[in-house]
XYZ file of C-alpha atoms in Angstrom:
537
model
C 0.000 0.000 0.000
C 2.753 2.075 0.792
C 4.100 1.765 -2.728
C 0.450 2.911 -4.126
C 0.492 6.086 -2.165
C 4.151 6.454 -3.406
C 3.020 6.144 -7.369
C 0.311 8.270 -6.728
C 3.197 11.221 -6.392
C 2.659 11.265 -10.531
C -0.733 12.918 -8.993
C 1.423 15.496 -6.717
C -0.059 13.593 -3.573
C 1.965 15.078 -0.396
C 1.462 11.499 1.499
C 3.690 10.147 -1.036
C 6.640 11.471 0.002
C 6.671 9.392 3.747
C 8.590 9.658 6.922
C 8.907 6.554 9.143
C 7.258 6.552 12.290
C 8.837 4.681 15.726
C 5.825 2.629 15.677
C 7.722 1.330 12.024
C 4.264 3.098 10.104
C 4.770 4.820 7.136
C 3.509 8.977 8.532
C 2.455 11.039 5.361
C 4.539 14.202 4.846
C 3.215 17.667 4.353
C 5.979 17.536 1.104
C 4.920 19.513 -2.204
C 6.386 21.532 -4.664
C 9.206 21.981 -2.033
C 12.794 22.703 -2.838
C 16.378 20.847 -3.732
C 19.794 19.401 -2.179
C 23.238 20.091 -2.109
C 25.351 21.508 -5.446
C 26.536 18.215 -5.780
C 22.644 17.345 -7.333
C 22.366 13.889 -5.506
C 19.843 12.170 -3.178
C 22.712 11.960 -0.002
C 22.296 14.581 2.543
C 25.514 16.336 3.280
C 25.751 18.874 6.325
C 26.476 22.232 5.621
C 26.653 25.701 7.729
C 23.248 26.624 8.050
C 23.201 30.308 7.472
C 19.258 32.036 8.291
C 19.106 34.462 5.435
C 15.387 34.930 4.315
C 14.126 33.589 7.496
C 11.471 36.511 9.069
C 10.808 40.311 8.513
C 11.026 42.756 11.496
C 7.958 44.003 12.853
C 9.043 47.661 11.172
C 6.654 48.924 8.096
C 8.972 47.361 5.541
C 7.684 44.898 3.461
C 11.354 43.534 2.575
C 12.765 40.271 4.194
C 16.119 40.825 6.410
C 18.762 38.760 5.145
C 20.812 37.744 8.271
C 24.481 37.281 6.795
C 24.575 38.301 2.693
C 27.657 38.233 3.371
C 28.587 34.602 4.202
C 25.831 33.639 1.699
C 26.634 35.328 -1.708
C 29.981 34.212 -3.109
C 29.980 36.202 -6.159
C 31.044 40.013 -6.839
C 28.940 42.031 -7.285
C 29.372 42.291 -11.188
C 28.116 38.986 -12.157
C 25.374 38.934 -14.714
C 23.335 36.341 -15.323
C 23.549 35.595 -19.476
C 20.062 34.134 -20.284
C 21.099 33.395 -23.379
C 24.770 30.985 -22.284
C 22.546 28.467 -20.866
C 20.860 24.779 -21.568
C 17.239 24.699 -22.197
C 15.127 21.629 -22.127
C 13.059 21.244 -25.127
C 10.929 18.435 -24.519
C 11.545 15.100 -22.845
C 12.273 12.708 -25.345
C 9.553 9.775 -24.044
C 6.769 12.341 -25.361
C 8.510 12.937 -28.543
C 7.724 10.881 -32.146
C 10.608 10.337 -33.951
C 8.410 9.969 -37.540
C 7.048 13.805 -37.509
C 8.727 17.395 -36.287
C 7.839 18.989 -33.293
C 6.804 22.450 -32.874
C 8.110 24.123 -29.547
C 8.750 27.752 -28.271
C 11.458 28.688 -25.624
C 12.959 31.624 -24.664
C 10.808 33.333 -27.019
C 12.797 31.098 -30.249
C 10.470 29.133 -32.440
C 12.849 25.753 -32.999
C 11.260 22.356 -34.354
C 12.474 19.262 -32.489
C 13.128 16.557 -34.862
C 14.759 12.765 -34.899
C 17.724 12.466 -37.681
C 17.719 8.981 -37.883
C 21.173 9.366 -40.358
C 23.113 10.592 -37.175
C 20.587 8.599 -34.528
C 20.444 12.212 -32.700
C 17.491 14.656 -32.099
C 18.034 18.165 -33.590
C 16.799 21.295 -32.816
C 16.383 23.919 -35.717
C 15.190 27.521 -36.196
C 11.788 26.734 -37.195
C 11.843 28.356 -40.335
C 12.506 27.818 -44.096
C 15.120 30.009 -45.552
C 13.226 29.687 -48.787
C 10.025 31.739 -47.728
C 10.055 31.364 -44.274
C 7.680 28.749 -43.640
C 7.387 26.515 -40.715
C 9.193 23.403 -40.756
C 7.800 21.824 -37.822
C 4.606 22.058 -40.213
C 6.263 19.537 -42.555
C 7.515 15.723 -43.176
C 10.671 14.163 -42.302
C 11.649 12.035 -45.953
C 12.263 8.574 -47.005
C 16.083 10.018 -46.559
C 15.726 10.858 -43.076
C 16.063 14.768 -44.304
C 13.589 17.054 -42.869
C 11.651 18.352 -45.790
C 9.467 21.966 -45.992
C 6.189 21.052 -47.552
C 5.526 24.396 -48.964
C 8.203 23.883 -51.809
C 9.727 20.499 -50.994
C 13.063 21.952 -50.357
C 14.915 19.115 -47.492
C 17.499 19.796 -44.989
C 19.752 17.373 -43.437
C 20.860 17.168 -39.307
C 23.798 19.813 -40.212
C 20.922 22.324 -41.872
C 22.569 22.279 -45.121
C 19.964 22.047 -47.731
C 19.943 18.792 -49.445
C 17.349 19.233 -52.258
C 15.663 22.048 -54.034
C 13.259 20.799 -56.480
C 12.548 24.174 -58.237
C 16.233 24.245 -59.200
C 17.096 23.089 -62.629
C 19.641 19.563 -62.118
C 22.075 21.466 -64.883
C 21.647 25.192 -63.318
C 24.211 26.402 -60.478
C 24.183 24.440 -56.858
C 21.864 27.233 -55.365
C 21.060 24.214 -52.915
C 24.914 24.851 -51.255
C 24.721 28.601 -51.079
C 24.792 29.450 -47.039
C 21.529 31.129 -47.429
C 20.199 27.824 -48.459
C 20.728 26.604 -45.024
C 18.518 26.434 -41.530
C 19.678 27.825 -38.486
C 21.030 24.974 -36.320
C 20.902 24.839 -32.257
C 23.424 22.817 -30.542
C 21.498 20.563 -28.653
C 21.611 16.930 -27.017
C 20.313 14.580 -24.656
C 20.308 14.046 -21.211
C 18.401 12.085 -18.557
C 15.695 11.386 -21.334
C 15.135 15.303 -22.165
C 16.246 16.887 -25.314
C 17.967 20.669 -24.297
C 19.510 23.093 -26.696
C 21.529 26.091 -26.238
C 19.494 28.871 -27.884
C 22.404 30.372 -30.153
C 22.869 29.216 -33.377
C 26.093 31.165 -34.341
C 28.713 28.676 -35.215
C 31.318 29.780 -32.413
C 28.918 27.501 -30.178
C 28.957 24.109 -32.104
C 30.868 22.140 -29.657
C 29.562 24.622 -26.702
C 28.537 21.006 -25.112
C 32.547 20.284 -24.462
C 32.729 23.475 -22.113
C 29.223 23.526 -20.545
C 26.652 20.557 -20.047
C 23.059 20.761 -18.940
C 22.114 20.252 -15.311
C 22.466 16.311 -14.485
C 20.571 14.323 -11.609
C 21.953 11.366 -11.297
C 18.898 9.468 -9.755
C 17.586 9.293 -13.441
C 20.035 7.932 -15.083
C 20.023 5.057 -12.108
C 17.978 2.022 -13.006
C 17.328 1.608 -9.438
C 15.380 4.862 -9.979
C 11.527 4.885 -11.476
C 11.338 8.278 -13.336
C 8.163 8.799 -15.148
C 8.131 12.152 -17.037
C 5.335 14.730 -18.046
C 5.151 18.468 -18.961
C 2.584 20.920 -19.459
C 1.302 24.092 -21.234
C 1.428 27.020 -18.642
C -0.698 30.034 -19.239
C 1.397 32.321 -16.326
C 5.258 33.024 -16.738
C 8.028 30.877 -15.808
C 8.606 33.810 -12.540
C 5.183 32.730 -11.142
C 5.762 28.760 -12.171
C 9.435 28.478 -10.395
C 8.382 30.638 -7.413
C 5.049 28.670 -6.729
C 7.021 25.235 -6.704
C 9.242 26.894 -4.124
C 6.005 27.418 -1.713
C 4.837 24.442 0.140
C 2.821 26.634 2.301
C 0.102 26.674 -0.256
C -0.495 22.992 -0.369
C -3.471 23.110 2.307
C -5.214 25.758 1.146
C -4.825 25.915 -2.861
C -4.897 22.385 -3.359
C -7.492 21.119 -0.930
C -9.437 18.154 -1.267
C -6.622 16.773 -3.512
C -3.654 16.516 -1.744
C -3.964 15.224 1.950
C -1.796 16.815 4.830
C -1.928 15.479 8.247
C -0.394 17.977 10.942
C 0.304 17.323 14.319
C -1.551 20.485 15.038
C -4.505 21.887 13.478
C -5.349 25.849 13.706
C -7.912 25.905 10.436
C -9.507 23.349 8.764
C -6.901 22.944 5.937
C -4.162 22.230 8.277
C -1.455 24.982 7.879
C 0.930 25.808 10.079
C 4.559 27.835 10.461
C 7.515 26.383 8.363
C 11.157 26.460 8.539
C 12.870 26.712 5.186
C 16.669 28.593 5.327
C 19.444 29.215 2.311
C 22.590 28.464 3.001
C 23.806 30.274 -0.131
C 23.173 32.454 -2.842
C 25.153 33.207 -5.641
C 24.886 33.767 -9.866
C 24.470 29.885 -9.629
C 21.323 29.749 -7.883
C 21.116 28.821 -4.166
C 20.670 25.681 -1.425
C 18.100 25.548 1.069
C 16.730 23.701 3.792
C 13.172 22.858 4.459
C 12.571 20.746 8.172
C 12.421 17.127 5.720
C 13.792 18.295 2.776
C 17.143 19.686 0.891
C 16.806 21.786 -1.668
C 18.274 23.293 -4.978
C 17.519 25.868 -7.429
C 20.152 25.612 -10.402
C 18.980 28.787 -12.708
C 17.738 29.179 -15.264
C 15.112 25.654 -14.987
C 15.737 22.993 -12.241
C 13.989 23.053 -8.980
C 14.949 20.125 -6.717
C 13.749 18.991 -4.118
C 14.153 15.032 -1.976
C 13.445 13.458 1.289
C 14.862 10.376 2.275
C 14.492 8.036 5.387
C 16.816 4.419 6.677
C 14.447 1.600 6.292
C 15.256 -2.259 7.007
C 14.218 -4.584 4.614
C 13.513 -7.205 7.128
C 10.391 -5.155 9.362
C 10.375 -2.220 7.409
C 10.852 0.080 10.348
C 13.104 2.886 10.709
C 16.813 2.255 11.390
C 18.561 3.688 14.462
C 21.445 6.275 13.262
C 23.831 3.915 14.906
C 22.503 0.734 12.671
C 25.037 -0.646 10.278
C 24.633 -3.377 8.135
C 23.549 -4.505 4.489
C 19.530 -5.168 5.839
C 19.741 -1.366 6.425
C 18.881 0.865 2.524
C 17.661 3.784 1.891
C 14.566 5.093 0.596
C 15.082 7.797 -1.620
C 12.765 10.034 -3.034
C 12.618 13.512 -5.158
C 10.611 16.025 -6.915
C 12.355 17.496 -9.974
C 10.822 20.252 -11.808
C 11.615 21.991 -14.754
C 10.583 25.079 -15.766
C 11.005 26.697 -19.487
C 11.039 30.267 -19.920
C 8.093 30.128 -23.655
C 7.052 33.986 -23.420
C 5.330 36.283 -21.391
C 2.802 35.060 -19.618
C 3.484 31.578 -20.737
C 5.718 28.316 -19.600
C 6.382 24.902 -19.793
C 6.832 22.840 -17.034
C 8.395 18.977 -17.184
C 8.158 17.240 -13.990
C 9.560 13.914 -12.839
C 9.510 12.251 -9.413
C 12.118 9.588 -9.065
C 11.836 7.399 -6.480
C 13.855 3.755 -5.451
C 10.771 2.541 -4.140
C 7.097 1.080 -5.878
C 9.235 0.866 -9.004
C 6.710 -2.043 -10.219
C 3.944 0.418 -9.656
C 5.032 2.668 -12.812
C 5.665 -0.589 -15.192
C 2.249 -1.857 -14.309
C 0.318 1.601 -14.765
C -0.081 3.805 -18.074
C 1.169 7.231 -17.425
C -2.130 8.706 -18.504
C -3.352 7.155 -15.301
C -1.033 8.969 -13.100
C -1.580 12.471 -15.309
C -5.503 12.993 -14.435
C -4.184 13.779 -11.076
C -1.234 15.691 -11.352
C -3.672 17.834 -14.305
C -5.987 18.203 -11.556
C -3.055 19.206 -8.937
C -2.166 22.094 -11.458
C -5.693 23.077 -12.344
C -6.452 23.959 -8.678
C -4.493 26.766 -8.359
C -3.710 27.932 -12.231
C -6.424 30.544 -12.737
C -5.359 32.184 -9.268
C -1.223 32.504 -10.298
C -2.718 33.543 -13.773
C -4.525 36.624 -12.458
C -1.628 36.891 -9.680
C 0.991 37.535 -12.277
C -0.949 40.392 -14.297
C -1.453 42.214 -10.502
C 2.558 41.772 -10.278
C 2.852 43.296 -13.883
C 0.676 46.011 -12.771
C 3.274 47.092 -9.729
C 6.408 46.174 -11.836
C 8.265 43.090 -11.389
C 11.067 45.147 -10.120
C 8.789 46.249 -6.929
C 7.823 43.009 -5.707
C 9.650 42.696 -2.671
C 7.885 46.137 -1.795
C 4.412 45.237 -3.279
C 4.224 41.581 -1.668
C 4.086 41.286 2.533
C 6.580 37.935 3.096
C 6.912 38.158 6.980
C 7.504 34.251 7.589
C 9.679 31.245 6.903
C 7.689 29.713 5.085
C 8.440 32.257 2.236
C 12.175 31.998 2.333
C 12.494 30.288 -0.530
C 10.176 32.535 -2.789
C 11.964 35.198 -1.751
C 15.878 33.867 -2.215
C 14.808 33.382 -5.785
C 13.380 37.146 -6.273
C 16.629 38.430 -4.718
C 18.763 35.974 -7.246
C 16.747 37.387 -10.020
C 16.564 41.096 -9.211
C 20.305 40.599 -7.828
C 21.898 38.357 -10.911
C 19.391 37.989 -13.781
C 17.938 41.742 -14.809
C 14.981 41.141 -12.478
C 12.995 38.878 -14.934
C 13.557 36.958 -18.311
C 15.887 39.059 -20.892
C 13.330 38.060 -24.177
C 15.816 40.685 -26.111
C 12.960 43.076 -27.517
C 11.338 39.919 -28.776
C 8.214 41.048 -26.599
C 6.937 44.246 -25.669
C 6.451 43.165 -22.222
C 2.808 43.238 -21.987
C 0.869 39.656 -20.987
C -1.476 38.322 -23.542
C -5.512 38.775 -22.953
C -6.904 36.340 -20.313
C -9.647 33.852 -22.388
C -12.211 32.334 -20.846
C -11.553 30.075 -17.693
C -12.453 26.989 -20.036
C -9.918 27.991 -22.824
C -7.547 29.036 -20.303
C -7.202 25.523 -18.452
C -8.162 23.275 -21.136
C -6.204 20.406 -20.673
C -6.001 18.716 -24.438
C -3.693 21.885 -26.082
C -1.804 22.370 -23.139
C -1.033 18.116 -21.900
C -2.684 15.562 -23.846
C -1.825 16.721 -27.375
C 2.128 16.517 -25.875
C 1.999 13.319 -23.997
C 2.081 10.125 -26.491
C 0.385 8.223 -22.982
C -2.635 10.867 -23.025
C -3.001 11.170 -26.562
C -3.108 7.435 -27.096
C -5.768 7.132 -23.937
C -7.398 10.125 -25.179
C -7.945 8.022 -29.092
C -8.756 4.622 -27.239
C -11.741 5.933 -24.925
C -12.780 7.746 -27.799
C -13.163 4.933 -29.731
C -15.032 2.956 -26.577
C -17.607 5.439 -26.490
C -18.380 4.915 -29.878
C -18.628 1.718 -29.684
C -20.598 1.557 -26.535
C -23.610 3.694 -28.672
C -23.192 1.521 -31.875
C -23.605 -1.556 -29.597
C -26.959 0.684 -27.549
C -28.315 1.428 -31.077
C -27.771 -2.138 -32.595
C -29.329 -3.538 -29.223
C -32.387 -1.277 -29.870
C -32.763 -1.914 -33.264
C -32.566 -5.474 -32.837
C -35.174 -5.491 -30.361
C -37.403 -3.090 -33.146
C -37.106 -5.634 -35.486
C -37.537 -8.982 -33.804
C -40.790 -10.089 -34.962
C -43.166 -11.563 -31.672
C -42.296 -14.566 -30.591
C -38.626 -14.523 -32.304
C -37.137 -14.120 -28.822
C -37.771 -15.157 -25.468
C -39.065 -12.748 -22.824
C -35.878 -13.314 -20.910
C -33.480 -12.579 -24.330
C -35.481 -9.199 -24.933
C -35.016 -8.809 -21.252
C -31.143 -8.705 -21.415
C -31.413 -7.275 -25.052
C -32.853 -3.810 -23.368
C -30.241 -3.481 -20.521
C -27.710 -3.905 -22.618
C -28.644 -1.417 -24.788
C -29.132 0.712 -21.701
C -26.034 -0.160 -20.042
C -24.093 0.769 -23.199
C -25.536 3.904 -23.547
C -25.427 5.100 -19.710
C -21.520 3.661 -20.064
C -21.331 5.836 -22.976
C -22.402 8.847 -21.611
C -20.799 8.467 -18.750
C -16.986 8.292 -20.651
C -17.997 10.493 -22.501
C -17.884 13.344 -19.263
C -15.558 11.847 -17.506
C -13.260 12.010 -21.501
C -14.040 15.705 -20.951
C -13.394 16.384 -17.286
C -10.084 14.481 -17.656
C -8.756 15.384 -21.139
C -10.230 18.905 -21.452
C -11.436 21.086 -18.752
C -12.072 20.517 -15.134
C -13.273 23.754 -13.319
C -12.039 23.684 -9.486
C -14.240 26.046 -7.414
C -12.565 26.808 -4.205
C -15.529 28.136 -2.824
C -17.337 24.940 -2.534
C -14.292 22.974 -1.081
């Protein structure tokens, strides 16, 4: 059972990350979008100086947190700049990505298409645009060559970008197919724990950037001890609000009630919320570390959150090991949360999540990941339309005022906070789009369009698009079977059939139909919109 609760993380449930009791009973942990460890990005706890920086404001008028010792904390000069653009950024991971057709994607403002080149057995990442007349490529085919090929003209491309193929050009004429402007902007990219990333610069000097500067690695999911079932998701707010809400496990009780369970030892509301204790224990141009009572922590900028929890258990009773237990019986159970968040444009992110865990690993083979999605959809649904209005009320004041604007006079906040003061301190305050934008947030649509669920998930997962097809096809077939019941009954001539045949003949047709109906709402309320009224919690 424990293992159940464990794989029903996928659906962000707090009792999955667990803390073992004396009595040897697994205790559910209040443990959400929480925070990360130690810069060396594993699962083992190392101790470090604890340094209280964003811990509590004074009881002064100031809205602004007191850092206790900047000093000790913040390694860095005060001349570092963070370069938005000299960084990895996940595209997509690859478990959601079909290697037959090109994938359409925005980050950091940059239109690229995601595509496999099955010549070099590598995913690229291209400008997504046709030098010819600068039509989409992620709208086209990939060849019988493997060469990714425009369909407005035909013209193909191969994993380098140099263009391959023109068919307008004359097989006698000049080689207009090897001029440089004949080419497509190429991304370095690569792959790593199961995501595709790409540095967004395509200028040549950066070709073999990947020999000076990798992408963030976690170790746990490259470890096949590890279970480390991926998603990702539309966001309609921007990645500032995304990264900053992950950091805040105060909100669990309140914005996600009803779905996620907390169990405190004390109880001053009905939701169950009470003071927390998250520290830094540094802060530099590389992010920071923090501390949260059952969890380390890491933020490593621009995308990865991190956050684990681990306890001792022994195999043989499954209780809790002393700290002076040695022994082989004695393992650990190691859990995370690993979120990643992609800067798309204003007002809009992507987030990929994964929670890798050395525990329930059957739990994940036996399961579809569709199953585990509803949840987590409904986990982000509960409190979407609230950060969505919340960030156009922070546009309103500036970005650049929110430590004035926003009240933060607890712990619980600490973490929020060290990441403002990294990105007003390091990063230009919020993301450097380059003039791309003008730095106003798109309309708000109606609360349906704006937490629809199929253009924002299911169209991206291969797991929910596939269940999305299947049920589709069941409730078809469930009112083909009602109406062939029916008719079958209409044309049965008296006598044809027994009283007890026409009997089961009419509730099956029933059945079918009420079964029908009934996938076909809960098709809706899974794969496209499910409204979450806080009022009536």
């Amino acid at each position: 059972m424990e293992c159940l609760k464990a794989s029903s993380l996928p659906s962000l449930n707090i009792q999955t990350a667990l803390k073992i009791t004396q009595s040897g009973k697994p205790k559910p942990l209040n443990f959400h979008f929480s925070s990360i460890p130690c810069s060396s990005f594993s699962l083992a706890d190392k101790k470090q100086p604890k340094f209280q920086v964003f811990s509590t404001i004074s009881s002064t008028s100031s809205t602004e947190t007191t850092n206790v010792s900047d000093t000790e904390l913040e390694t860095h000069s005060q001349g570092d700049k963070f370069d938005w653009y000299a960084q990895w950024y996940p595209v997509m991971p690859i478990c959601d990505l079909d290697k037959r057709v090109p994938h359409a994607k925005k980050v950091m403002g940059l239109d690229v298409v995601v595509w496999w080149d099955r010549n070099e057995s590598a995913w690229k990442v291209f400008d997504d645009t046709c030098p010819h007349r600068l039509a989409p490529l992620s709208e086209g085919r990939i060849d019988q060559w493997g060469r990714l090929q425009c369909v407005y003209h035909g013209w193909c491309f191969n994993g380098s970008g140099d263009c391959k193929f023109i068919p307008q050009a004359p097989p006698d004429g000049p080689p207009v197919n090897s001029f440089k402007k004949a080419c497509v902007a190429v991304y370095p990219s690569t792959v790593q724990n199961d995501i595709v990333w790409f540095w967004p610069n395509s200028d040549p000097q950066y070709k073999d950037i990947l020999r000076e500067k990798k992408p963030p690695y976690i170790p746990e999911l490259d470890d096949p001890s590890f279970t480390k079932s991926m998603s990702n998701r539309e966001i309609p707010y921007g990645y500032e609000i995304l990264i900053e809400n992950l950091m805040d496990p105060s909100h669990v009780p309140y914005a996600h009630y009803g779905i996620m369970r907390t169990q405190q030892p004390k109880k001053a509301d009905r939701e169950g919320g009470r003071p927390l204790e998250l520290m830094i224990e540094r802060l530099d141009i590389n992010g920071f570390d923090g501390n949260q009572e059952w969890s380390r922590n890491k933020f490593i900028p621009p995308c990865v959150f991190y956050a684990y929890n681990y306890s001792p258990v022994d195999q043989a009773n499954g209780s809790a090991s002393s700290a002076g237990t040695q022994g082989k019986m004695a393992v650990q159970r190691k859990f995370a949360l690993v979120f990643i968040c992609v800067p798309v444009s204003p007002g809009n992110s992507r987030l990929i999540w994964t929670f890798p865990r050395n525990f329930g690993v059957w739990i994940d083979k036996v399961l579809p990941r569709w199953m585990f999605h509803v949840g987590q959809n409904l986990i982000l649904d509960s409190d979407l339309y609230l950060l969505h209005v919340e960030e156009r009320k922070i546009m309103d004041v500036g970005p650049a005022n929110w430590q004035k604007a926003c009240f933060v006079p607890t712990k619980s906040d600490a973490l929020v906070v060290g990441f403002r003061k990294w990105l007003k301190k390091y990063a230009g305050g919020q993301v450097d789009w380059r003039g791309k934008y003008t730095g106003a947030l798109p309309p708000t649509p109606p609360k349906e369009q704006l937490m629809d669920r199929y253009w924002s998930h299911v169209v991206n997962c291969r797991s929910c698009s596939l269940a999305y097809k299947g049920l589709n096809v069941l409730e078809v077939v469930l009112q083909v079977v009602s109406i062939a019941s029916i008719a079958i009954l209409a044309a049965a001539k008296q006598g044809m059939m027994s009283a007890a045949a026409r009997t089961t003949m009419a509730l099956l047709a029933v059945l079918c139909y009420a079964s029908s109906r009934w996938l076909a709402h809960f098709i809706y309320k899974n794969f496209h919109f499910h409204d979450y009224n806080h009022g009536f919690r």
